[in-house]
Amino acid sequence: MTDRFDTITGQVLWNRLLAIVEEQAQSLIRTAFSTSVREAGDLSVGIYDAAGQMLAQAVTGTPGHVNSMAAAVRHFIAAFAESELHEGDVLITNDPWLGTGHLHDITVVTPLFHANAGIGFVACTAHVVDIGGRGFNAEAHSVFEEGFRIPIMKLVSRGQMNDSLIALLRTNVREPDQVVGDVYALVACNRVGIQRIQGVLSEYELDDLRNISDYILIRSREATEAAIRDLPNGQATAIMTIDGYTQAIKLCANVEIDGNSVTCDFGGSSAVDGNGINVPLVYTQAYACYALKCAIAPEVPNNHASLAPFVVTAPPGTIVNAQHPAPVALRHTVGQMLPDAIFGALDQLLPDRLPAEGAGTLCNFQVSVRDRESGHDASAREVLVFNSGGTGARPEDDGLSATAFPSGVMAMPVEASEQAGAVVIWQKELLRDSGGHGMYRGGLGQRLEIGVESDCRYVFSAMFDRVRFPARGRAGGESGGATQLVTSESDVLPGKCKLSLEPDVTVDMRFAGGGGYGDPLARRREAVMNDLLQDYISERAAREVYALSETDINAVNQARLSGRPLATTRR
């Protein structure tokens, strides 16, 4: 590092890179065709040095993409010799084991050139609404059934689009305009990053990223290791059971804090499942590292060096290290539950620091709306809707209602979902009493009732968990509410299913709430009264769980009727 490249300059350039990746993410959101990207932000963006080490990632996005994409870029480097990459090239894949875990995620990598030399890479990923095959559900028994698979290859060569690949992609998906539109949006996203980085390098008269890479990676590693050294060494194991597909799944997290590093091994977890809920190791590592980093070093920006002290392993053949050609379409329904399993182990080593369990995986469903007369796939309009349950209560605060953790994606507005197809969302509300009771209450789940317009049939694909095993409380807190799915014909549905429904049938979905933290009787009286006023809890829960007096309940009811603020006095 030269004398001219001092600490202040390094920090300024680091912040510039962070601003660039955020601008890239926003450009992807503005130009994407799919509502999953445009409305929910199911994407990621990163900048990498010449060795494929991630230097910066956008805050907008999801850790399942970003942390797995950090490893993916090295696969791209391995696939092409340096002499084979040229300015104007763009690379692509959606291979689950080389990308971000399932075929619906398309990863695009663009080599970064400056002063006629290759100096790094810019990459981005987005979830596309359809990739062919059986659709977005767990019905497949191998990855070959799940859709169109793109090996690592050139999407653009010296500025020339690979029209043959685009034609093949269009032919093999149900929503060709949306999917191809998203691919072009990914290319444009990287182009924005390339232009901005080249501008910064010219402004500071730098030939490459080596100085800024050293600055970022050295300081990030030092800061992360320092945070780990402040913790007591030790080992702990936690087991969490989740719904799975037809049989329950055991997730076993074995965590060890030792000096400058933390290891997490998932030995003892269930074996690979016969349906598409299996998780490639790259996705397991992404969410496990995210959980460890959130608990131990959340202030350090996410990059190659800040993730390096967290070592995540799993035996091949377990559900969290599924080998090709295992079906993996709904890998998120298991992978996004891993942070809760890890927090269960860390809670034994770092008490009073970790939240209770939450809903975990996203509460997603997809509707294939079809013409009533034909009813064929050819006439289908795919509508993917992202929703969330509640997060677990924290040691010093309530959980967050209808909030995606650990995925971090945004809830999709009703208007956007209905505009995407003939879907009708009849009801959307927070679900009373779904948050686990405790000194701090778990976040509430929500209720959605959906159907379609009267001239359409539809196929409903559910991808939920926490039906049989709701989120557990911590430190005396109670479990959150379970997921429930019931049709208007009173048919109770499993959490993961695919079924055809007539236009007059609706589906009532109740998403899981987060677990509570601490003894419910220790909750502040004012907080209980406010929960009752906001309809977060019922009068029954106020009386029987929190022992709220009839006088206080009457005061809440009077405040509700009068529309005046609730007057409380401490006791």
Short mmCIF file of C-alpha atoms in Angstrom, two decimals, residues 76-533:
data_model
loop_
_atom_site.label_atom_id
_atom_site.label_comp_id
_atom_site.label_asym_id
_atom_site.label_seq_id
_atom_site.Cartn_x
_atom_site.Cartn_y
_atom_site.Cartn_z
CA PHE A 76 -16.78 -18.56 -12.76
CA ILE A 77 -13.06 -17.80 -12.47
CA ALA A 78 -12.28 -21.51 -12.53
CA ALA A 79 -14.41 -22.01 -15.66
CA PHE A 80 -12.59 -19.41 -17.79
CA ALA A 81 -8.89 -18.74 -18.19
CA GLU A 82 -7.89 -15.08 -17.86
CA SER A 83 -7.08 -14.99 -21.57
CA GLU A 84 -10.63 -16.09 -22.42
CA LEU A 85 -12.29 -13.08 -20.79
CA HIS A 86 -12.58 -9.80 -22.65
CA GLU A 87 -14.09 -6.40 -22.13
CA GLY A 88 -17.76 -6.63 -23.05
CA ASP A 89 -18.14 -10.24 -21.82
CA VAL A 90 -20.91 -11.23 -19.41
CA LEU A 91 -21.13 -14.67 -17.78
CA ILE A 92 -24.21 -16.51 -16.51
CA THR A 93 -25.39 -19.61 -14.63
CA ASN A 94 -28.28 -20.86 -12.52
CA ASP A 95 -26.59 -24.12 -11.50
CA PRO A 96 -27.74 -24.72 -7.88
CA TRP A 97 -24.33 -26.03 -6.77
CA LEU A 98 -22.30 -23.32 -8.51
CA GLY A 99 -24.71 -20.43 -7.94
CA THR A 100 -27.12 -19.78 -5.11
CA GLY A 101 -28.90 -23.04 -4.43
CA HIS A 102 -31.75 -23.55 -6.92
CA LEU A 103 -32.57 -23.08 -10.60
CA HIS A 104 -34.85 -20.07 -10.06
CA ASP A 105 -31.85 -17.87 -9.15
CA ILE A 106 -29.90 -16.58 -12.14
CA THR A 107 -26.42 -15.26 -11.39
CA VAL A 108 -24.70 -12.89 -13.82
CA VAL A 109 -20.99 -12.05 -13.50
CA THR A 110 -19.27 -9.31 -15.49
CA PRO A 111 -15.46 -9.05 -15.67
CA LEU A 112 -14.19 -5.61 -14.65
CA PHE A 113 -11.59 -4.07 -16.93
CA HIS A 114 -9.65 -0.85 -16.35
CA ALA A 115 -6.70 0.50 -18.32
CA ASN A 116 -7.03 -2.48 -20.68
CA ALA A 117 -6.52 -5.02 -17.87
CA GLY A 118 -8.88 -7.32 -16.01
CA ILE A 119 -8.91 -6.23 -12.36
CA GLY A 120 -12.02 -7.79 -10.81
CA PHE A 121 -15.65 -8.73 -11.21
CA VAL A 122 -19.14 -7.42 -10.56
CA ALA A 123 -21.93 -9.92 -9.91
CA CYS A 124 -25.65 -9.95 -9.23
CA THR A 125 -28.40 -12.50 -8.71
CA ALA A 126 -32.19 -12.41 -8.90
CA HIS A 127 -35.02 -14.88 -8.41
CA VAL A 128 -37.01 -15.27 -11.62
CA VAL A 129 -40.72 -16.07 -11.51
CA ASP A 130 -40.43 -19.28 -13.53
CA ILE A 131 -37.69 -21.52 -14.85
CA GLY A 132 -39.80 -24.26 -16.45
CA GLY A 133 -40.00 -27.86 -15.25
CA ARG A 134 -42.56 -28.63 -12.55
CA GLY A 135 -42.69 -25.02 -11.44
CA PHE A 136 -41.82 -23.48 -8.08
CA ASN A 137 -42.80 -26.31 -5.72
CA ALA A 138 -41.35 -29.39 -4.03
CA GLU A 139 -42.95 -31.98 -6.32
CA ALA A 140 -39.81 -32.97 -8.27
CA HIS A 141 -37.67 -35.96 -7.35
CA SER A 142 -34.48 -34.75 -9.05
CA VAL A 143 -33.07 -31.45 -10.24
CA PHE A 144 -33.62 -32.58 -13.83
CA GLU A 145 -37.37 -32.18 -13.31
CA GLU A 146 -37.11 -28.71 -11.83
CA GLY A 147 -36.46 -26.63 -14.90
CA PHE A 148 -34.00 -25.15 -17.37
CA ARG A 149 -30.41 -25.39 -16.16
CA ILE A 150 -27.75 -23.03 -17.50
CA PRO A 151 -24.12 -24.11 -17.06
CA ILE A 152 -21.48 -21.44 -16.51
CA MET A 153 -21.15 -19.85 -19.95
CA LYS A 154 -20.98 -16.53 -21.76
CA LEU A 155 -24.26 -14.67 -22.01
CA VAL A 156 -22.54 -11.79 -23.83
CA SER A 157 -19.29 -12.12 -25.76
CA ARG A 158 -17.42 -8.88 -26.53
CA GLY A 159 -20.74 -7.03 -26.45
CA GLN A 160 -22.65 -9.58 -28.58
CA MET A 161 -25.67 -11.21 -26.87
CA ASN A 162 -25.85 -15.00 -27.01
CA ASP A 163 -29.13 -15.15 -28.94
CA SER A 164 -29.13 -18.95 -28.98
CA LEU A 165 -29.17 -19.11 -25.18
CA ILE A 166 -31.94 -16.50 -25.00
CA ALA A 167 -34.00 -18.48 -27.53
CA LEU A 168 -33.55 -21.68 -25.52
CA LEU A 169 -34.51 -19.89 -22.32
CA ARG A 170 -37.63 -18.36 -23.87
CA THR A 171 -38.70 -21.77 -25.17
CA ASN A 172 -38.38 -23.51 -21.80
CA VAL A 173 -40.17 -21.14 -19.40
CA ARG A 174 -43.82 -20.21 -18.89
CA GLU A 175 -43.16 -16.46 -18.57
CA PRO A 176 -40.55 -15.76 -21.28
CA ASP A 177 -40.94 -11.97 -21.34
CA GLN A 178 -40.55 -11.69 -17.56
CA VAL A 179 -37.61 -14.08 -17.34
CA VAL A 180 -35.67 -12.67 -20.30
CA GLY A 181 -36.49 -9.15 -19.12
CA ASP A 182 -34.93 -10.00 -15.75
CA VAL A 183 -31.81 -11.35 -17.45
CA TYR A 184 -31.36 -8.06 -19.31
CA ALA A 185 -31.94 -6.20 -16.02
CA LEU A 186 -29.15 -8.24 -14.41
CA VAL A 187 -26.79 -7.32 -17.25
CA ALA A 188 -27.71 -3.65 -16.88
CA CYS A 189 -27.19 -3.82 -13.11
CA ASN A 190 -23.61 -4.98 -13.57
CA ARG A 191 -23.01 -2.36 -16.25
CA VAL A 192 -23.91 0.36 -13.75
CA GLY A 193 -21.37 -1.07 -11.32
CA ILE A 194 -18.63 -1.29 -13.94
CA GLN A 195 -19.12 2.34 -14.99
CA ARG A 196 -19.14 3.63 -11.40
CA ILE A 197 -16.05 1.65 -10.35
CA GLN A 198 -14.11 2.78 -13.41
CA GLY A 199 -15.05 6.36 -12.57
CA VAL A 200 -13.77 6.02 -8.99
CA LEU A 201 -10.50 4.45 -10.13
CA SER A 202 -9.94 7.25 -12.62
CA GLU A 203 -10.79 9.90 -10.03
CA TYR A 204 -8.20 8.52 -7.57
CA GLU A 205 -5.68 7.62 -10.30
CA LEU A 206 -5.66 3.94 -9.36
CA ASP A 207 -4.78 1.22 -11.87
CA ASP A 208 -6.59 -1.61 -10.06
CA LEU A 209 -8.42 -2.69 -6.87
CA ARG A 210 -5.42 -4.17 -5.05
CA ASN A 211 -4.88 -1.36 -2.54
CA ILE A 212 -8.54 -0.98 -1.67
CA SER A 213 -8.91 -4.78 -1.51
CA ASP A 214 -6.07 -5.06 1.00
CA TYR A 215 -7.50 -2.21 3.06
CA ILE A 216 -11.01 -3.70 3.23
CA LEU A 217 -10.06 -7.32 3.78
CA ILE A 218 -7.34 -6.77 6.38
CA ARG A 219 -9.49 -4.49 8.53
CA SER A 220 -12.59 -6.64 8.19
CA ARG A 221 -10.74 -9.78 9.23
CA GLU A 222 -9.14 -8.02 12.18
CA ALA A 223 -12.44 -6.59 13.39
CA THR A 224 -14.29 -9.90 13.11
CA GLU A 225 -11.57 -11.86 14.87
CA ALA A 226 -11.45 -9.27 17.64
CA ALA A 227 -15.20 -9.69 18.19
CA ILE A 228 -14.78 -13.46 18.40
CA ARG A 229 -11.89 -13.19 20.88
CA ASP A 230 -14.18 -11.25 23.22
CA LEU A 231 -16.39 -14.33 23.54
CA PRO A 232 -15.86 -17.30 25.87
CA ASN A 233 -14.58 -20.43 24.15
CA GLY A 234 -16.89 -23.41 24.20
CA GLN A 235 -18.99 -25.97 22.36
CA ALA A 236 -22.76 -26.44 22.21
CA THR A 237 -25.31 -28.42 20.23
CA ALA A 238 -28.93 -27.59 19.46
CA ILE A 239 -31.53 -29.68 17.68
CA MET A 240 -34.56 -28.19 15.98
CA THR A 241 -37.36 -30.13 14.33
CA ILE A 242 -39.26 -28.64 11.39
CA ASP A 243 -42.10 -29.85 9.18
CA GLY A 244 -40.23 -31.06 6.13
CA TYR A 245 -42.36 -32.39 3.27
CA THR A 246 -44.09 -35.62 4.28
CA GLN A 247 -41.94 -36.32 7.34
CA ALA A 248 -40.32 -34.16 9.98
CA ILE A 249 -36.73 -32.99 9.55
CA LYS A 250 -34.09 -32.73 12.26
CA LEU A 251 -31.57 -29.89 12.04
CA CYS A 252 -28.59 -30.40 14.32
CA ALA A 253 -26.27 -27.39 14.81
CA ASN A 254 -22.92 -28.10 16.50
CA VAL A 255 -21.22 -24.77 17.24
CA GLU A 256 -17.73 -24.20 18.63
CA ILE A 257 -16.10 -20.88 19.55
CA ASP A 258 -12.33 -21.28 19.62
CA GLY A 259 -9.92 -18.35 19.64
CA ASN A 260 -10.24 -16.39 16.40
CA SER A 261 -12.83 -18.58 14.69
CA VAL A 262 -16.27 -20.11 15.03
CA THR A 263 -17.15 -23.43 13.45
CA CYS A 264 -20.59 -24.84 12.82
CA ASP A 265 -21.14 -28.41 11.68
CA PHE A 266 -24.53 -29.90 10.88
CA GLY A 267 -23.60 -33.52 11.51
CA GLY A 268 -26.60 -35.40 12.89
CA SER A 269 -29.10 -33.61 10.64
CA SER A 270 -31.63 -35.56 8.59
CA ALA A 271 -30.73 -37.22 5.31
CA VAL A 272 -31.60 -35.92 1.84
CA ASP A 273 -35.35 -35.84 1.20
CA GLY A 274 -37.07 -37.37 -1.80
CA ASN A 275 -38.75 -34.07 -2.67
CA GLY A 276 -37.42 -30.64 -3.58
CA ILE A 277 -36.61 -29.21 -0.15
CA ASN A 278 -32.92 -30.16 -0.09
CA VAL A 279 -30.16 -27.61 0.40
CA PRO A 280 -26.84 -27.40 -1.49
CA LEU A 281 -23.96 -26.68 0.88
CA VAL A 282 -23.38 -23.22 -0.61
CA TYR A 283 -26.84 -22.10 0.61
CA THR A 284 -26.33 -23.74 4.00
CA GLN A 285 -23.06 -21.86 4.40
CA ALA A 286 -24.72 -18.61 3.35
CA TYR A 287 -27.41 -18.65 6.05
CA ALA A 288 -25.21 -20.21 8.72
CA CYS A 289 -22.54 -17.53 8.25
CA TYR A 290 -25.24 -14.88 8.30
CA ALA A 291 -26.58 -16.14 11.62
CA LEU A 292 -23.13 -16.28 13.20
CA LYS A 293 -22.24 -12.84 11.93
CA CYS A 294 -25.50 -11.30 13.16
CA ALA A 295 -24.86 -12.72 16.62
CA ILE A 296 -21.15 -11.96 16.89
CA ALA A 297 -19.97 -9.18 14.56
CA PRO A 298 -22.99 -7.40 13.03
CA GLU A 299 -21.25 -4.02 12.68
CA VAL A 300 -18.53 -5.26 10.31
CA PRO A 301 -19.59 -4.87 6.64
CA ASN A 302 -20.18 -8.13 4.81
CA ASN A 303 -17.27 -9.24 2.62
CA HIS A 304 -14.91 -12.15 2.04
CA ALA A 305 -12.75 -11.43 5.09
CA SER A 306 -15.57 -10.74 7.56
CA LEU A 307 -17.13 -14.12 6.64
CA ALA A 308 -13.84 -16.07 6.63
CA PRO A 309 -13.59 -16.71 10.42
CA PHE A 310 -16.94 -18.55 10.30
CA VAL A 311 -16.38 -22.11 9.06
CA VAL A 312 -19.52 -24.08 8.15
CA THR A 313 -19.55 -27.78 7.25
CA ALA A 314 -22.10 -30.55 6.81
CA PRO A 315 -21.71 -34.24 5.94
CA PRO A 316 -22.47 -35.00 2.28
CA GLY A 317 -25.84 -36.64 1.89
CA THR A 318 -27.50 -34.72 4.70
CA ILE A 319 -30.40 -32.46 3.80
CA VAL A 320 -28.15 -29.42 4.28
CA ASN A 321 -25.41 -30.75 1.98
CA ALA A 322 -27.46 -32.29 -0.80
CA GLN A 323 -25.46 -33.68 -3.69
CA HIS A 324 -26.38 -33.49 -7.38
CA PRO A 325 -28.96 -34.43 -8.68
CA ALA A 326 -31.09 -33.96 -5.54
CA PRO A 327 -34.20 -31.78 -6.02
CA VAL A 328 -33.65 -28.34 -4.47
CA ALA A 329 -36.40 -26.00 -5.71
CA LEU A 330 -37.65 -25.12 -2.20
CA ARG A 331 -34.23 -25.17 -0.53
CA HIS A 332 -35.18 -21.98 1.30
CA THR A 333 -37.85 -23.76 3.36
CA VAL A 334 -35.05 -25.61 5.15
CA GLY A 335 -32.08 -23.27 4.64
CA GLN A 336 -33.79 -20.24 6.14
CA MET A 337 -34.53 -22.23 9.31
CA LEU A 338 -30.82 -22.73 10.03
CA PRO A 339 -30.26 -19.44 11.89
CA ASP A 340 -32.79 -20.47 14.56
CA ALA A 341 -30.99 -23.78 15.03
CA ILE A 342 -27.66 -21.96 15.36
CA PHE A 343 -29.11 -19.42 17.80
CA GLY A 344 -30.27 -22.35 19.94
CA ALA A 345 -26.67 -23.51 20.24
CA LEU A 346 -25.21 -20.03 20.70
CA ASP A 347 -27.74 -19.30 23.47
CA GLN A 348 -26.00 -21.95 25.57
CA LEU A 349 -22.66 -20.18 25.11
CA LEU A 350 -23.87 -16.56 25.05
CA PRO A 351 -26.93 -16.39 27.31
CA ASP A 352 -29.30 -13.40 27.25
CA ARG A 353 -28.11 -12.41 23.78
CA LEU A 354 -30.07 -14.39 21.18
CA PRO A 355 -33.74 -14.03 20.14
CA ALA A 356 -36.37 -16.73 20.39
CA GLU A 357 -37.21 -18.75 17.31
CA GLY A 358 -39.24 -17.04 14.59
CA ALA A 359 -41.30 -18.08 11.61
CA GLY A 360 -37.98 -18.56 9.82
CA THR A 361 -38.60 -19.38 6.20
CA LEU A 362 -40.53 -17.00 3.98
CA CYS A 363 -44.27 -17.66 3.73
CA ASN A 364 -44.34 -17.93 -0.06
CA PHE A 365 -46.99 -19.21 -2.39
CA GLN A 366 -47.29 -19.27 -6.15
CA VAL A 367 -50.50 -19.17 -8.16
CA SER A 368 -50.66 -20.37 -11.75
CA VAL A 369 -53.77 -18.64 -13.10
CA ARG A 370 -55.27 -20.42 -16.11
CA ASP A 371 -58.01 -19.75 -18.56
CA ARG A 372 -61.14 -21.51 -17.33
CA GLU A 373 -61.87 -23.08 -20.69
CA SER A 374 -58.45 -24.48 -21.62
CA GLY A 375 -56.96 -24.98 -18.17
CA HIS A 376 -53.58 -25.74 -19.78
CA ASP A 377 -50.10 -24.63 -18.70
CA ALA A 378 -49.74 -22.75 -22.00
CA SER A 379 -52.35 -20.24 -20.85
CA ALA A 380 -50.97 -19.90 -17.31
CA ARG A 381 -49.90 -16.66 -15.69
CA GLU A 382 -47.43 -17.25 -12.86
CA VAL A 383 -47.90 -15.05 -9.78
CA LEU A 384 -45.37 -15.45 -6.96
CA VAL A 385 -46.30 -13.79 -3.66
CA PHE A 386 -43.79 -13.24 -0.84
CA ASN A 387 -45.03 -12.95 2.74
CA SER A 388 -43.60 -13.27 6.22
CA GLY A 389 -44.52 -14.51 9.64
CA GLY A 390 -43.28 -13.00 12.90
CA THR A 391 -39.74 -12.90 14.23
CA GLY A 392 -38.79 -14.17 17.66
CA ALA A 393 -38.84 -11.88 20.67
CA ARG A 394 -35.47 -10.45 21.66
CA PRO A 395 -33.86 -10.35 25.13
CA GLU A 396 -34.80 -6.68 25.49
CA ASP A 397 -37.62 -6.11 23.00
CA ASP A 398 -40.62 -7.64 21.26
CA GLY A 399 -40.28 -9.52 17.99
CA LEU A 400 -41.17 -7.87 14.69
CA SER A 401 -44.54 -8.65 13.15
CA ALA A 402 -44.87 -9.87 9.55
CA THR A 403 -41.15 -9.36 8.97
CA ALA A 404 -38.80 -11.55 6.95
CA PHE A 405 -35.91 -12.85 9.03
CA PRO A 406 -33.44 -14.16 8.10
CA SER A 407 -34.17 -13.59 4.41
CA GLY A 408 -34.65 -9.83 4.66
CA VAL A 409 -36.85 -9.54 1.58
CA MET A 410 -39.69 -7.05 1.51
CA ALA A 411 -43.39 -7.87 1.76
CA MET A 412 -45.18 -7.60 -1.58
CA PRO A 413 -48.03 -5.06 -1.67
CA VAL A 414 -51.49 -6.42 -2.38
CA GLU A 415 -51.82 -4.10 -5.38
CA ALA A 416 -48.62 -5.38 -6.98
CA SER A 417 -49.63 -9.01 -6.52
CA GLU A 418 -53.09 -8.45 -7.99
CA GLN A 419 -51.68 -6.45 -10.91
CA ALA A 420 -49.35 -9.32 -11.83
CA GLY A 421 -52.25 -11.62 -12.71
CA ALA A 422 -55.87 -12.47 -12.01
CA VAL A 423 -55.20 -13.08 -8.31
CA VAL A 424 -57.52 -11.53 -5.74
CA ILE A 425 -56.37 -11.03 -2.14
CA TRP A 426 -59.58 -10.80 -0.15
CA GLN A 427 -58.05 -10.28 3.25
CA LYS A 428 -54.67 -9.35 4.73
CA GLU A 429 -54.25 -8.61 8.42
CA LEU A 430 -52.03 -9.23 11.42
CA LEU A 431 -53.03 -12.40 13.26
CA ARG A 432 -54.10 -11.82 16.85
CA ASP A 433 -52.47 -14.03 19.52
CA SER A 434 -50.00 -15.49 17.00
CA GLY A 435 -46.96 -13.95 18.72
CA GLY A 436 -45.60 -16.13 21.50
CA HIS A 437 -46.43 -14.70 24.94
CA GLY A 438 -43.57 -13.61 27.14
CA MET A 439 -41.94 -10.76 29.01
CA TYR A 440 -41.22 -9.73 25.44
CA ARG A 441 -43.84 -10.85 22.92
CA GLY A 442 -43.03 -12.64 19.71
CA GLY A 443 -43.79 -10.88 16.43
CA LEU A 444 -47.23 -11.56 14.98
CA GLY A 445 -47.86 -13.63 11.89
CA GLN A 446 -50.49 -12.55 9.40
CA ARG A 447 -53.61 -13.86 7.72
CA LEU A 448 -54.19 -13.83 3.96
CA GLU A 449 -57.21 -15.06 2.06
CA ILE A 450 -56.63 -15.44 -1.68
CA GLY A 451 -58.54 -16.51 -4.76
CA VAL A 452 -58.79 -15.65 -8.45
CA GLU A 453 -61.16 -13.84 -10.75
CA SER A 454 -64.35 -15.67 -11.64
CA ASP A 455 -63.35 -16.67 -15.18
CA CYS A 456 -60.15 -18.44 -14.11
CA ARG A 457 -59.02 -21.70 -12.62
CA TYR A 458 -55.77 -21.86 -10.71
CA VAL A 459 -53.04 -24.08 -9.36
CA PHE A 460 -51.99 -23.19 -5.83
CA SER A 461 -48.45 -24.07 -4.72
CA ALA A 462 -47.70 -23.66 -1.00
CA MET A 463 -44.18 -23.53 0.43
CA PHE A 464 -44.65 -23.02 4.19
CA ASP A 465 -43.29 -24.48 7.42
CA ARG A 466 -44.09 -24.22 11.16
CA VAL A 467 -47.37 -26.13 10.71
CA ARG A 468 -46.50 -28.95 13.10
CA PHE A 469 -43.57 -27.35 14.89
CA PRO A 470 -44.22 -23.69 15.75
CA ALA A 471 -41.45 -21.32 16.79
CA ARG A 472 -40.28 -22.06 20.31
CA GLY A 473 -39.92 -19.39 22.97
CA ARG A 474 -36.80 -18.77 24.98
CA ALA A 475 -36.07 -18.20 28.68
CA GLY A 476 -39.64 -19.06 29.72
CA GLY A 477 -41.39 -17.48 26.74
CA GLU A 478 -44.19 -19.37 25.00
CA SER A 479 -44.24 -20.74 21.47
CA GLY A 480 -45.66 -18.67 18.63
CA GLY A 481 -48.76 -19.57 16.66
CA ALA A 482 -48.54 -22.31 14.04
CA THR A 483 -49.05 -21.99 10.29
CA GLN A 484 -52.53 -23.04 9.09
CA LEU A 485 -54.00 -23.42 5.58
CA VAL A 486 -57.70 -24.08 4.97
CA THR A 487 -59.76 -23.78 1.80
CA SER A 488 -63.23 -22.24 1.71
CA GLU A 489 -64.48 -25.84 1.33
CA SER A 490 -62.97 -26.64 4.76
CA ASP A 491 -60.11 -28.74 3.39
CA VAL A 492 -57.04 -28.50 5.63
CA LEU A 493 -53.87 -28.28 3.51
CA PRO A 494 -50.31 -29.32 4.35
CA GLY A 495 -47.62 -26.67 4.46
CA LYS A 496 -46.11 -27.78 1.16
CA CYS A 497 -48.47 -28.82 -1.59
CA LYS A 498 -49.65 -28.20 -5.14
CA LEU A 499 -53.33 -28.51 -6.08
CA SER A 500 -55.80 -27.32 -8.69
CA LEU A 501 -58.71 -25.19 -7.48
CA GLU A 502 -61.90 -23.87 -9.03
CA PRO A 503 -62.53 -20.09 -9.29
CA ASP A 504 -65.00 -20.02 -6.39
CA VAL A 505 -62.57 -21.66 -3.93
CA THR A 506 -60.38 -19.45 -1.77
CA VAL A 507 -57.44 -20.35 0.47
CA ASP A 508 -57.19 -18.94 4.00
CA MET A 509 -53.55 -18.82 5.13
CA ARG A 510 -52.43 -18.07 8.68
CA PHE A 511 -48.69 -17.61 9.00
CA ALA A 512 -46.62 -18.48 12.04
CA GLY A 513 -45.72 -16.01 14.77
CA GLY A 514 -42.42 -15.74 16.62
CA GLY A 515 -41.70 -17.25 20.02
CA GLY A 516 -41.83 -15.18 23.20
CA TYR A 517 -38.91 -14.33 25.48
CA GLY A 518 -39.08 -14.52 29.27
CA ASP A 519 -41.92 -15.12 31.73
CA PRO A 520 -45.20 -13.59 30.46
CA LEU A 521 -46.08 -12.48 34.00
CA ALA A 522 -43.00 -10.23 33.94
CA ARG A 523 -44.33 -8.22 30.97
CA ARG A 524 -45.01 -4.58 31.78
CA ARG A 525 -48.69 -3.86 32.46
CA GLU A 526 -48.62 -0.90 30.04
CA ALA A 527 -47.28 -3.12 27.27
CA VAL A 528 -50.02 -5.70 27.83
CA MET A 529 -52.71 -3.00 27.77
CA ASN A 530 -51.30 -1.56 24.55
CA ASP A 531 -51.20 -5.04 22.97
CA LEU A 532 -54.86 -5.45 23.84
CA LEU A 533 -55.74 -2.01 22.49
#
